[in-house]
XYZ file of C-alpha atoms in Angstrom:
692
model
C -28.684 -25.442 15.735
C -25.258 -27.457 15.723
C -23.978 -25.247 18.625
C -26.222 -26.278 21.305
C -24.612 -29.282 21.130
C -21.510 -29.769 22.842
C -19.706 -31.056 19.752
C -16.044 -29.358 20.457
C -13.217 -31.594 20.941
C -10.518 -30.846 23.103
C -7.271 -29.278 20.931
C -4.281 -31.724 21.300
C -2.009 -28.933 21.801
C -3.938 -28.919 25.087
C -2.587 -32.509 25.571
C 1.064 -31.649 24.656
C 1.122 -28.595 26.800
C 0.527 -31.439 29.593
C 4.144 -32.722 29.027
C 6.562 -31.351 30.944
C 8.895 -32.120 27.750
C 7.516 -30.536 25.110
C 9.098 -28.793 22.444
C 8.204 -26.015 19.920
C 8.920 -27.841 16.754
C 6.348 -30.370 18.096
C 3.762 -27.744 18.732
C 4.107 -26.199 15.593
C 3.678 -29.267 13.829
C 0.100 -28.723 14.956
C -2.063 -27.658 12.324
C -4.570 -25.433 14.642
C -1.456 -24.031 16.663
C -2.076 -20.410 14.932
C -5.888 -20.210 15.627
C -4.857 -21.190 18.867
C -2.438 -18.080 19.439
C -4.935 -15.822 17.699
C -7.807 -17.170 20.416
C -5.509 -16.440 23.591
C -5.127 -19.885 24.510
C -3.658 -19.130 27.801
C -1.235 -22.160 28.786
C 0.148 -21.969 24.567
C 1.198 -17.907 24.934
C 2.935 -18.317 28.238
C 4.777 -21.466 26.659
C 5.457 -19.410 23.784
C 6.400 -16.382 25.203
C 9.484 -18.115 27.691
C 12.451 -16.990 26.651
C 14.124 -20.179 24.831
C 11.031 -20.344 22.490
C 11.197 -16.448 21.600
C 14.741 -17.003 21.055
C 13.989 -20.133 18.661
C 11.550 -18.301 16.751
C 13.546 -15.928 15.977
C 16.471 -17.551 14.683
C 13.876 -19.704 12.348
C 13.277 -16.277 10.682
C 16.605 -15.121 10.865
C 18.136 -17.925 9.426
C 18.883 -19.857 6.302
C 17.813 -23.621 6.769
C 19.633 -26.443 5.842
C 20.024 -27.514 1.734
C 19.852 -30.545 2.407
C 15.966 -30.235 3.751
C 13.059 -31.016 1.214
C 12.328 -27.829 -0.588
C 8.735 -28.328 0.010
C 9.171 -28.473 3.960
C 12.125 -26.281 4.290
C 10.831 -22.884 5.113
C 7.379 -24.641 6.984
C 8.934 -23.680 10.586
C 10.228 -20.392 9.762
C 6.737 -19.113 8.015
C 4.692 -20.487 11.356
C 7.047 -18.664 13.279
C 6.708 -15.426 11.687
C 2.896 -15.603 11.521
C 3.353 -16.680 15.425
C 5.196 -13.634 16.250
C 3.231 -11.507 14.049
C -0.292 -12.581 15.509
C -0.664 -9.194 17.171
C -0.780 -10.595 20.707
C 0.026 -8.348 23.198
C 2.033 -10.868 25.541
C 4.364 -12.071 22.225
C 4.726 -8.326 21.007
C 5.505 -7.112 25.002
C 8.278 -9.733 25.102
C 9.664 -9.129 21.554
C 9.631 -5.667 21.750
C 10.947 -5.127 25.055
C 14.084 -7.556 24.815
C 16.993 -5.710 23.514
C 19.080 -9.283 23.065
C 15.873 -10.353 20.583
C 15.949 -7.143 18.817
C 19.790 -7.875 18.541
C 19.020 -10.971 17.237
C 16.545 -9.701 14.110
C 18.866 -6.439 13.401
C 21.629 -8.949 12.883
C 20.028 -10.105 9.835
C 20.184 -6.982 8.047
C 24.209 -7.557 8.742
C 24.282 -10.456 6.318
C 25.810 -10.380 2.861
C 23.582 -9.149 0.087
C 21.730 -11.145 -1.624
C 19.638 -11.980 0.937
C 17.007 -14.743 0.634
C 13.886 -13.056 -0.422
C 11.442 -15.183 1.577
C 13.502 -14.710 5.430
C 13.652 -11.066 4.250
C 9.875 -11.025 3.872
C 9.636 -12.412 7.202
C 12.113 -10.201 8.901
C 10.247 -7.152 7.243
C 6.799 -8.146 8.572
C 7.960 -8.923 11.816
C 10.078 -5.441 12.588
C 7.291 -3.397 10.606
C 4.506 -5.394 13.174
C 6.772 -4.166 15.746
C 6.834 -0.787 14.007
C 3.018 -0.335 14.361
C 2.410 -1.683 18.068
C 5.516 -1.159 20.101
C 6.502 1.915 18.448
C 8.891 3.817 20.478
C 10.677 0.761 21.841
C 11.857 -0.157 18.108
C 12.637 3.312 16.862
C 14.609 3.759 19.831
C 16.406 1.175 18.941
C 16.947 1.637 15.705
C 18.045 4.809 15.749
C 20.816 4.060 18.119
C 21.911 1.878 14.844
C 23.704 3.656 13.094
C 24.409 1.848 9.812
C 20.855 0.820 9.993
C 19.414 2.862 6.902
C 23.013 2.175 4.926
C 22.216 -1.613 5.792
C 18.652 -1.272 4.402
C 19.886 0.207 1.346
C 22.199 -1.675 0.875
C 19.856 -4.754 0.492
C 17.378 -2.520 -1.290
C 17.619 -5.467 -4.320
C 14.872 -7.220 -1.861
C 11.577 -5.681 -2.156
C 10.905 -6.513 1.721
C 13.019 -3.648 2.178
C 11.050 -1.382 0.423
C 8.284 -1.926 2.595
C 10.256 -1.599 5.536
C 11.088 1.887 4.590
C 7.834 2.500 3.758
C 6.237 1.306 7.292
C 8.671 3.760 8.952
C 7.199 6.215 7.159
C 3.509 5.450 7.116
C 2.748 3.575 10.393
C 4.371 5.596 13.346
C 1.825 7.012 15.348
C 0.811 9.876 16.650
C 1.573 12.698 14.585
C 4.448 14.140 16.759
C 6.319 10.709 16.944
C 5.956 10.556 13.396
C 7.362 13.675 12.624
C 10.409 12.809 14.538
C 11.095 9.579 12.467
C 10.714 12.139 9.393
C 13.467 14.374 10.623
C 15.267 11.173 11.624
C 15.181 9.529 8.020
C 15.944 12.905 6.796
C 19.240 13.508 8.839
C 19.975 10.077 7.552
C 19.954 11.590 3.840
C 17.207 8.838 3.081
C 16.500 10.734 -0.133
C 20.094 11.725 -1.211
C 20.811 7.822 -1.029
C 17.838 6.305 -2.831
C 18.893 9.440 -5.457
C 22.086 8.096 -5.847
C 21.175 4.600 -6.543
C 19.264 5.778 -9.868
C 22.522 6.320 -11.885
C 24.019 5.377 -15.142
C 27.125 3.635 -13.562
C 24.519 0.914 -11.778
C 24.506 -1.979 -13.456
C 22.253 -3.374 -11.188
C 18.555 -2.797 -12.214
C 16.446 -4.119 -10.053
C 18.261 -1.837 -7.255
C 17.643 1.023 -9.445
C 14.157 0.061 -9.933
C 13.060 -0.481 -6.233
C 15.121 2.863 -5.509
C 13.017 4.455 -7.921
C 9.552 3.057 -6.265
C 10.731 3.748 -3.148
C 10.971 7.765 -3.866
C 7.489 7.170 -5.799
C 5.810 5.669 -2.767
C 7.379 8.383 -0.418
C 6.094 11.198 -2.617
C 2.624 9.702 -2.717
C 2.257 8.493 1.431
C 3.736 12.124 2.248
C 1.218 14.022 0.294
C -1.608 11.664 1.106
C -0.599 12.305 4.798
C 0.392 15.977 4.652
C -3.166 16.792 6.243
C -2.332 14.780 9.395
C 0.404 16.841 10.458
C 0.743 19.820 12.543
C -0.085 22.738 10.842
C 3.311 24.320 11.808
C 5.197 21.564 10.698
C 6.262 20.186 7.172
C 6.921 16.763 5.695
C 10.838 16.977 5.413
C 10.961 14.314 3.116
C 8.554 15.814 0.427
C 10.269 19.272 1.384
C 13.711 17.412 -0.062
C 12.294 15.890 -2.633
C 10.699 18.862 -4.412
C 13.523 20.847 -4.098
C 15.424 22.072 -6.884
C 18.475 20.836 -5.807
C 17.301 17.476 -5.487
C 15.764 17.329 -8.759
C 18.409 18.745 -10.107
C 20.488 15.720 -8.976
C 18.627 13.257 -10.106
C 18.674 14.383 -14.046
C 22.510 14.763 -13.644
C 22.458 10.883 -12.532
C 20.054 9.981 -15.378
C 22.361 11.298 -18.075
C 25.541 11.382 -16.700
C 27.855 9.005 -18.858
C 26.346 6.661 -21.425
C 22.899 6.308 -22.142
C 21.318 4.029 -19.773
C 17.564 2.842 -20.501
C 16.778 1.474 -17.167
C 18.347 4.851 -15.532
C 16.092 7.189 -17.844
C 12.950 4.888 -17.219
C 13.490 4.762 -13.448
C 14.383 8.863 -12.898
C 11.633 9.701 -15.581
C 8.973 7.558 -13.001
C 10.242 9.902 -10.117
C 8.992 13.239 -12.120
C 6.345 11.715 -13.344
C 5.190 11.204 -9.684
C 6.362 14.600 -8.557
C 4.466 15.851 -11.675
C 1.163 14.291 -10.271
C -1.778 16.906 -8.978
C -4.464 14.556 -8.726
C -6.520 14.428 -5.695
C -6.534 10.683 -4.131
C -9.478 8.642 -4.565
C -12.228 8.866 -7.284
C -12.133 12.115 -7.544
C -8.680 12.755 -8.702
C -9.541 9.625 -11.321
C -12.530 11.921 -12.734
C -10.402 15.003 -12.921
C -7.555 13.007 -15.152
C -10.511 12.613 -17.713
C -12.159 15.727 -17.237
C -12.659 18.246 -20.223
C -9.079 19.908 -20.755
C -7.713 17.521 -18.423
C -7.799 20.443 -15.874
C -5.328 19.985 -12.729
C -6.265 20.219 -9.247
C -3.261 22.133 -8.181
C -0.232 23.551 -9.388
C 3.057 22.037 -9.700
C 6.149 23.430 -7.862
C 7.942 25.754 -9.738
C 11.339 24.515 -8.305
C 10.447 21.101 -10.038
C 9.694 22.772 -13.346
C 13.057 25.044 -13.200
C 15.084 21.991 -12.673
C 13.590 20.196 -15.350
C 13.955 23.054 -18.242
C 17.005 23.175 -18.515
C 17.347 19.158 -19.510
C 14.463 19.368 -21.727
C 17.313 19.118 -24.338
C 18.238 15.797 -23.056
C 14.715 14.495 -23.544
C 14.551 15.875 -26.929
C 17.543 13.589 -27.823
C 16.352 10.318 -26.398
C 13.178 11.041 -28.647
C 15.975 11.284 -31.661
C 18.651 8.896 -30.909
C 17.269 6.192 -27.876
C 19.289 3.718 -26.052
C 19.504 0.699 -28.714
C 17.113 -2.229 -28.824
C 17.545 -5.323 -30.782
C 14.673 -6.051 -33.328
C 11.550 -8.303 -32.021
C 9.165 -10.183 -32.943
C 5.310 -8.830 -32.639
C 2.206 -9.873 -33.858
C 2.026 -7.666 -37.133
C 5.498 -8.755 -37.833
C 9.018 -7.645 -36.979
C 9.553 -4.640 -35.490
C 13.403 -3.499 -36.348
C 13.621 -0.702 -34.534
C 11.098 -0.894 -31.331
C 10.292 2.183 -29.726
C 11.613 1.275 -26.514
C 10.616 2.182 -22.972
C 13.024 5.272 -22.540
C 11.256 7.290 -25.546
C 7.659 5.951 -24.163
C 8.524 7.487 -20.951
C 9.744 10.710 -22.347
C 6.380 11.292 -24.247
C 4.660 10.677 -20.851
C 6.857 13.307 -19.093
C 6.134 15.730 -21.916
C 2.453 15.063 -21.472
C 2.540 16.028 -18.489
C 5.021 18.962 -18.160
C 2.412 20.457 -21.493
C -0.781 19.824 -18.585
C 1.317 22.044 -16.123
C 0.506 25.119 -18.614
C 3.730 26.325 -17.502
C 4.961 29.210 -20.369
C 8.734 28.747 -20.392
C 8.483 24.951 -20.407
C 6.111 25.023 -23.775
C 8.086 27.792 -24.892
C 11.300 25.576 -24.703
C 9.036 22.349 -26.303
C 8.239 24.472 -28.992
C 11.973 25.822 -29.668
C 12.940 22.061 -29.438
C 10.322 21.029 -32.040
C 9.604 18.014 -29.707
C 5.921 18.009 -30.712
C 6.553 17.440 -34.092
C 9.011 14.451 -33.723
C 6.240 12.918 -31.046
C 3.672 13.422 -33.914
C 6.548 11.661 -36.449
C 6.692 8.570 -33.609
C 2.712 8.642 -34.048
C 2.678 7.654 -37.582
C 5.536 5.348 -37.139
C 4.477 3.372 -34.305
C 0.994 2.173 -35.556
C 0.465 -0.071 -33.292
C 1.975 1.501 -30.121
C -1.439 2.460 -28.683
C 0.801 3.481 -25.443
C 2.272 5.949 -27.309
C -0.596 7.143 -28.901
C -2.416 7.934 -26.107
C 0.559 10.062 -24.420
C 0.647 12.010 -28.066
C -3.288 12.128 -27.503
C -2.902 14.108 -23.832
C -0.127 16.589 -25.681
C -2.206 17.774 -28.852
C -5.312 18.206 -26.016
C -2.971 20.056 -23.607
C -1.637 22.463 -26.238
C -5.324 22.855 -27.778
C -7.185 23.855 -24.644
C -4.025 26.107 -23.130
C -5.237 29.720 -22.746
C -3.963 32.077 -25.373
C -3.201 35.025 -23.466
C 0.997 34.495 -23.292
C 2.556 35.023 -26.334
C 4.287 31.720 -25.658
C 1.196 29.832 -25.445
C -0.026 31.131 -28.873
C 3.402 30.048 -30.492
C 2.704 26.785 -29.479
C -0.866 26.371 -31.199
C 0.701 28.135 -34.452
C 3.589 25.613 -34.412
C 0.787 22.457 -34.047
C -1.064 23.847 -37.046
C 1.779 25.248 -39.234
C 4.948 23.987 -38.778
C 4.121 20.094 -37.244
C 0.814 20.080 -40.089
C -1.197 18.614 -38.001
C -4.247 18.650 -40.098
C -2.284 17.690 -43.245
C -1.148 14.673 -41.666
C -4.581 13.641 -40.292
C -5.903 13.660 -43.949
C -3.155 11.709 -45.296
C -3.050 9.179 -42.577
C -6.980 8.851 -43.110
C -5.908 8.351 -46.763
C -3.673 5.748 -46.675
C -5.612 3.860 -44.175
C -8.783 3.734 -46.526
C -6.540 2.814 -49.667
C -4.691 -0.005 -47.412
C -8.439 -1.351 -46.328
C -9.606 -1.074 -50.036
C -6.848 -3.583 -51.055
C -8.089 -5.882 -48.474
C -5.515 -4.844 -45.727
C -5.962 -4.508 -41.918
C -7.349 -1.034 -40.568
C -4.413 0.731 -38.573
C -4.104 0.552 -35.094
C -3.610 4.196 -34.522
C -6.965 5.253 -36.345
C -9.001 5.512 -32.839
C -6.756 8.009 -31.396
C -6.591 9.649 -35.087
C -10.163 9.816 -35.155
C -10.436 11.424 -31.275
C -7.542 13.554 -32.184
C -9.718 14.880 -35.365
C -12.718 15.393 -32.919
C -10.479 17.397 -30.291
C -9.623 19.943 -33.138
C -12.973 20.414 -34.279
C -14.187 20.602 -30.992
C -11.422 23.019 -30.172
C -12.848 24.827 -33.673
C -16.839 25.332 -32.271
C -16.625 26.057 -28.912
C -13.516 25.949 -27.544
C -11.556 28.528 -24.917
C -8.790 29.665 -28.080
C -11.831 28.872 -30.756
C -10.905 32.125 -32.621
C -7.135 31.524 -33.198
C -7.691 27.936 -34.402
C -10.256 29.135 -36.472
C -7.829 31.479 -38.186
C -5.252 28.677 -38.391
C -7.851 26.811 -40.143
C -8.387 29.736 -42.479
C -4.920 30.273 -43.152
C -4.251 26.592 -44.502
C -3.729 26.600 -48.037
C -6.792 26.333 -50.476
C -6.642 22.510 -51.616
C -5.789 21.575 -47.854
C -8.791 23.836 -46.300
C -11.006 22.012 -49.048
C -10.147 18.553 -47.807
C -10.590 19.406 -44.444
C -13.868 20.396 -44.470
C -15.085 17.632 -46.472
C -13.547 15.407 -44.370
C -15.353 16.859 -41.287
C -18.413 17.574 -43.189
C -18.868 13.766 -44.699
C -16.013 11.262 -43.458
C -16.037 12.177 -39.791
C -19.261 12.869 -39.313
C -20.057 9.346 -40.734
C -17.354 7.858 -38.517
C -18.948 9.393 -35.409
C -22.342 8.186 -36.467
C -20.940 4.693 -36.817
C -18.936 4.783 -33.519
C -22.071 6.120 -31.472
C -24.427 2.998 -33.029
C -25.078 0.505 -30.318
C -23.639 -2.820 -30.831
C -26.828 -4.812 -29.451
C -29.887 -3.307 -30.387
C -32.822 -3.959 -28.140
C -35.414 -2.275 -30.256
C -36.849 -5.864 -32.180
C -36.331 -8.047 -29.611
C -39.335 -9.263 -27.867
C -39.884 -11.429 -24.988
C -41.593 -15.003 -24.840
C -44.964 -13.341 -23.263
C -48.583 -13.085 -24.867
C -47.838 -8.860 -24.292
C -44.994 -8.766 -26.399
C -47.055 -6.993 -28.610
C -47.748 -4.059 -26.178
C -45.742 -1.336 -25.836
C -44.119 -0.558 -22.837
C -45.542 2.107 -20.786
C -42.023 3.234 -19.225
C -39.792 5.809 -20.575
C -36.985 4.456 -22.434
C -34.306 7.435 -21.584
C -31.369 7.687 -19.362
C -33.264 8.831 -16.424
C -34.144 6.063 -15.267
C -31.143 4.494 -15.552
C -29.401 7.102 -13.186
C -32.307 6.777 -10.822
C -31.302 3.258 -10.713
C -27.593 3.672 -10.058
C -28.601 6.076 -7.323
C -30.638 3.232 -5.665
C -27.832 1.048 -5.975
C -25.241 3.307 -4.256
C -27.562 4.605 -1.775
C -26.183 4.125 1.983
C -28.330 1.024 3.617
C -30.560 2.699 6.804
C -31.577 0.860 9.871
C -34.922 -0.034 8.217
C -33.731 -0.951 5.072
C -34.625 -4.680 5.742
C -37.962 -3.881 7.017
C -38.732 -2.219 4.077
C -37.306 -4.398 1.486
C -38.615 -7.640 0.173
C -41.598 -9.820 1.393
C -42.885 -10.272 4.995
C -42.908 -13.458 6.887
C -46.792 -14.075 6.047
C -46.194 -14.129 2.368
C -44.080 -17.507 3.116
C -47.130 -19.014 5.147
C -49.150 -21.571 3.032
C -50.925 -20.867 0.725
C -54.475 -22.068 1.565
C -54.208 -19.836 4.795
C -53.671 -16.746 3.501
C -54.093 -17.023 -0.382
C -54.697 -12.859 -0.902
C -51.006 -12.703 0.767
C -49.410 -11.215 -2.609
C -52.102 -8.789 -3.309
C -52.094 -7.282 0.285
C -49.726 -4.229 -0.676
C -52.223 -3.249 -3.794
C -53.892 -0.783 -1.483
C -50.655 1.233 -0.462
C -50.313 1.668 -4.269
C -50.973 5.319 -4.627
C -52.312 6.373 -8.324
C -54.884 8.346 -10.174
C -57.142 6.622 -12.977
C -58.822 8.686 -15.516
C -62.577 7.813 -15.619
C -63.105 8.887 -19.360
C -64.833 6.033 -20.853
C -63.831 7.757 -24.310
C -60.069 8.027 -23.902
C -58.001 5.994 -25.862
C -56.504 3.845 -23.199
C -60.283 2.749 -22.120
C -60.547 2.309 -25.845
C -57.500 -0.183 -25.877
C -58.781 -1.844 -22.528
C -62.429 -2.710 -24.054
C -60.711 -4.231 -27.111
C -58.206 -6.248 -25.023
C -61.213 -7.427 -23.537
C -62.959 -8.848 -26.173
C -60.016 -10.089 -27.904
C -58.840 -12.282 -24.808
C -62.813 -12.988 -23.658
C -64.174 -15.349 -25.817
C -67.718 -14.257 -26.977
C -70.769 -16.513 -25.370
C -73.977 -17.456 -27.735
C -76.802 -16.410 -25.428
C -79.881 -17.729 -27.985
C -80.716 -20.265 -25.337
C -82.268 -18.378 -22.288
C -83.513 -21.358 -20.612
C -79.571 -22.606 -20.080
C -77.828 -22.344 -16.774
C -76.233 -19.060 -16.022
C -72.282 -20.919 -15.476
C -71.549 -17.450 -13.621
C -74.042 -17.721 -11.112
C -72.624 -18.557 -7.549
C -74.436 -21.753 -6.093
C -73.209 -24.878 -4.096
C -71.833 -27.814 -6.488
C -73.670 -30.483 -6.355
C -71.253 -33.459 -7.074
C -73.664 -36.155 -8.023
C -75.823 -34.164 -10.074
C -75.039 -35.220 -14.127
C -73.890 -32.010 -15.600
C -75.586 -30.774 -18.591
C -74.932 -30.677 -22.107
C -73.205 -27.083 -22.597
C -74.071 -26.731 -26.629
C -72.787 -23.141 -26.361
C -68.968 -24.594 -26.242
C -69.694 -26.179 -29.182
C -69.653 -29.522 -28.309
C -72.599 -31.891 -26.862
C -71.921 -34.002 -24.742
C -73.053 -35.776 -21.079
C -71.351 -37.217 -18.331
C -73.240 -38.954 -15.790
C -72.071 -38.275 -12.610
C -70.635 -41.184 -10.052
C -71.730 -41.530 -6.649
C -69.909 -40.078 -3.605
C -68.486 -43.601 -3.071
C -67.058 -43.744 -6.200
C -65.674 -40.006 -6.091
C -63.908 -40.747 -2.673
C -62.015 -43.923 -4.103
C -61.225 -41.876 -7.428
C -62.866 -43.897 -10.043
C -65.274 -43.247 -12.731
C -68.715 -44.866 -12.129
C -68.389 -45.693 -16.096
C -65.066 -46.089 -16.010
C -62.492 -44.304 -16.863
C -63.585 -43.346 -20.447
C -61.680 -42.816 -23.462
C -58.641 -40.294 -24.344
C -60.532 -38.658 -26.680
C -63.643 -37.575 -24.079
C -60.711 -36.579 -21.977
C -59.607 -34.330 -23.944
C -62.690 -33.189 -24.997
C -63.815 -32.653 -21.490
C -60.534 -30.697 -20.815
C -61.437 -28.496 -23.971
C -64.908 -27.726 -22.461
C -64.086 -27.169 -19.016
C -65.489 -30.461 -17.838
C -64.013 -33.281 -16.172
C -65.316 -37.495 -16.087
C -66.805 -36.751 -12.715
C -68.850 -33.594 -13.322
C -66.724 -31.166 -11.958
C -66.697 -27.626 -13.987
C -63.071 -26.995 -14.701
C -63.474 -23.410 -16.342
C -60.338 -22.340 -18.626
C -58.392 -19.099 -17.799
C -60.729 -17.219 -20.535
C -64.082 -18.407 -19.147
C -63.026 -17.118 -15.797
C -65.230 -14.464 -13.923
C -63.308 -11.113 -13.381
C -63.394 -9.810 -10.142
C -63.304 -6.046 -9.739
C -59.631 -6.257 -8.149
C -58.815 -7.718 -11.573
C -60.215 -5.298 -13.690
C -58.431 -3.140 -11.671
C -55.124 -4.181 -12.300
C -55.904 -5.030 -16.202
C -56.727 -0.888 -16.720
C -53.998 -0.314 -14.382
C -51.636 -2.064 -17.457
C -52.972 0.020 -20.224
C -52.533 3.266 -18.589
């Protein structure tokens, strides 16, 4: 292999380091400086860790380059300096994390007036984040001494790199005891309250509001994910504050205080939705989301629901009177009054609240008639599938709620009697049929409408509230109930049948092999697919490679190991039914008769072609009338055969073709076509297995 040869060329960096006057910029011009640094080049690391070089690298990542430089190379050296400082080399980490003067230079970057250069901010955040993970105690001690650190970070929260810095402080500190101390420090600095204050109707900086909201959401998720790593007697202080009724109430006041602002409503609602998340982490949580009835993995804190409940009327008002938005052009025409992000987030919030099964919240939503407003929007904005999905979740949550409390019964009664769910489904379906009959386009909400209709039917047949829904259906007007029954028995059934038809049917598709008329011996069901899926995801064992595929002998020369392909046939375990009268045996015999051409054995003196004997290449081939062609071919001498020439010449094309058909060649060789070859016992066994 190539590594056996000494083809390694010495790096040019080594030659530069031989010079006493070499500069950091000269080394940074070399393409392989990062590679040499991570490869622990001792001379290079000693050079980089010198105090003046460390200062220069920190200066590069915290100072705005001159605007006179070419844009392509303006941030070249700052980028290389950042990569060197974060290359995770111990000598550089020790030098940077243990020198207060270098840390002061880094910290000075935060003291600049906003806005920060986003690229330099990312360099700063990456460098500090690496130090937090590698030199935790030194860096945390340094930052705690800075009283205005959290204020400066929040001052520049419009830069996404500052968000990353805060999250590193929360998630990258080890061990758990030190992490708890950091969380206590951040809580004492009132991090949650400061971020909440940024989500306010009076804040015109939408980017700042968005980043503050995203930071709070990430803190909630990270704190919940790491809750198991904390000590049993300790509690995450940041999460406790976020889930407190006081904190949630403060957030809601900021959202609705003063003039309506879509940014504050959307960003604040995102925090509330994160607080209402109760899914498990990973794939299991994803499956819970789509499970029947959308069951939750654990209950939501009552303090969150108690804080939201008084403000449900404010969210309801947003649905009726959203922040003004200008008309927009869509693929289906001009939309004079768009739905808007604010109303969509309110719909998401209502769906999440209904899934908590909180009786007081359900009662308040029923009193406000919020579901009726959402259904109006469902049928008004026929092309907004984001809204359709949220309304579908709302209907599913109401239908799947247990009916024991009186408040939950009222919500179902309202859905069928006040919201007229059944009548709206029938009217919308008939209107869509009319539009399509006139050559129009099918409405965009018909798929979700079909799912809602099926949801009603399923809960009517076997749902947890089957009796109540059945009574509500019976209370419908006679004409409406008749239309519904006809719709379910005919229209909905036919729609479901069409929706379950395979898009591509393989029933009539055949391969080009000669056995395409045979039925497959394998069952066509989902069990094999499931078994194959299980095989795909199973964990590989240590001897998997030894058991899988072919061995080396099967790749040797064919002449040396002609039976290599069939060596493992003896390992196959199977049972053969020796009953010659079985249907499979009859099919086997029929195939043999069809595939093997019968011979005319009238001439008993004729040579038996199946007899094993030594071939005499010099003899003259006898004419074989049984093949339907009478022909003799004179064999040549051994010398002519060795020279590759025929004794009588090459012969005509017709003779060659006839010889190929009969299984003879021009030199007296007998080449039997496949249908004339003798079946060995092993071949018969394989053919017999094919018909079992």
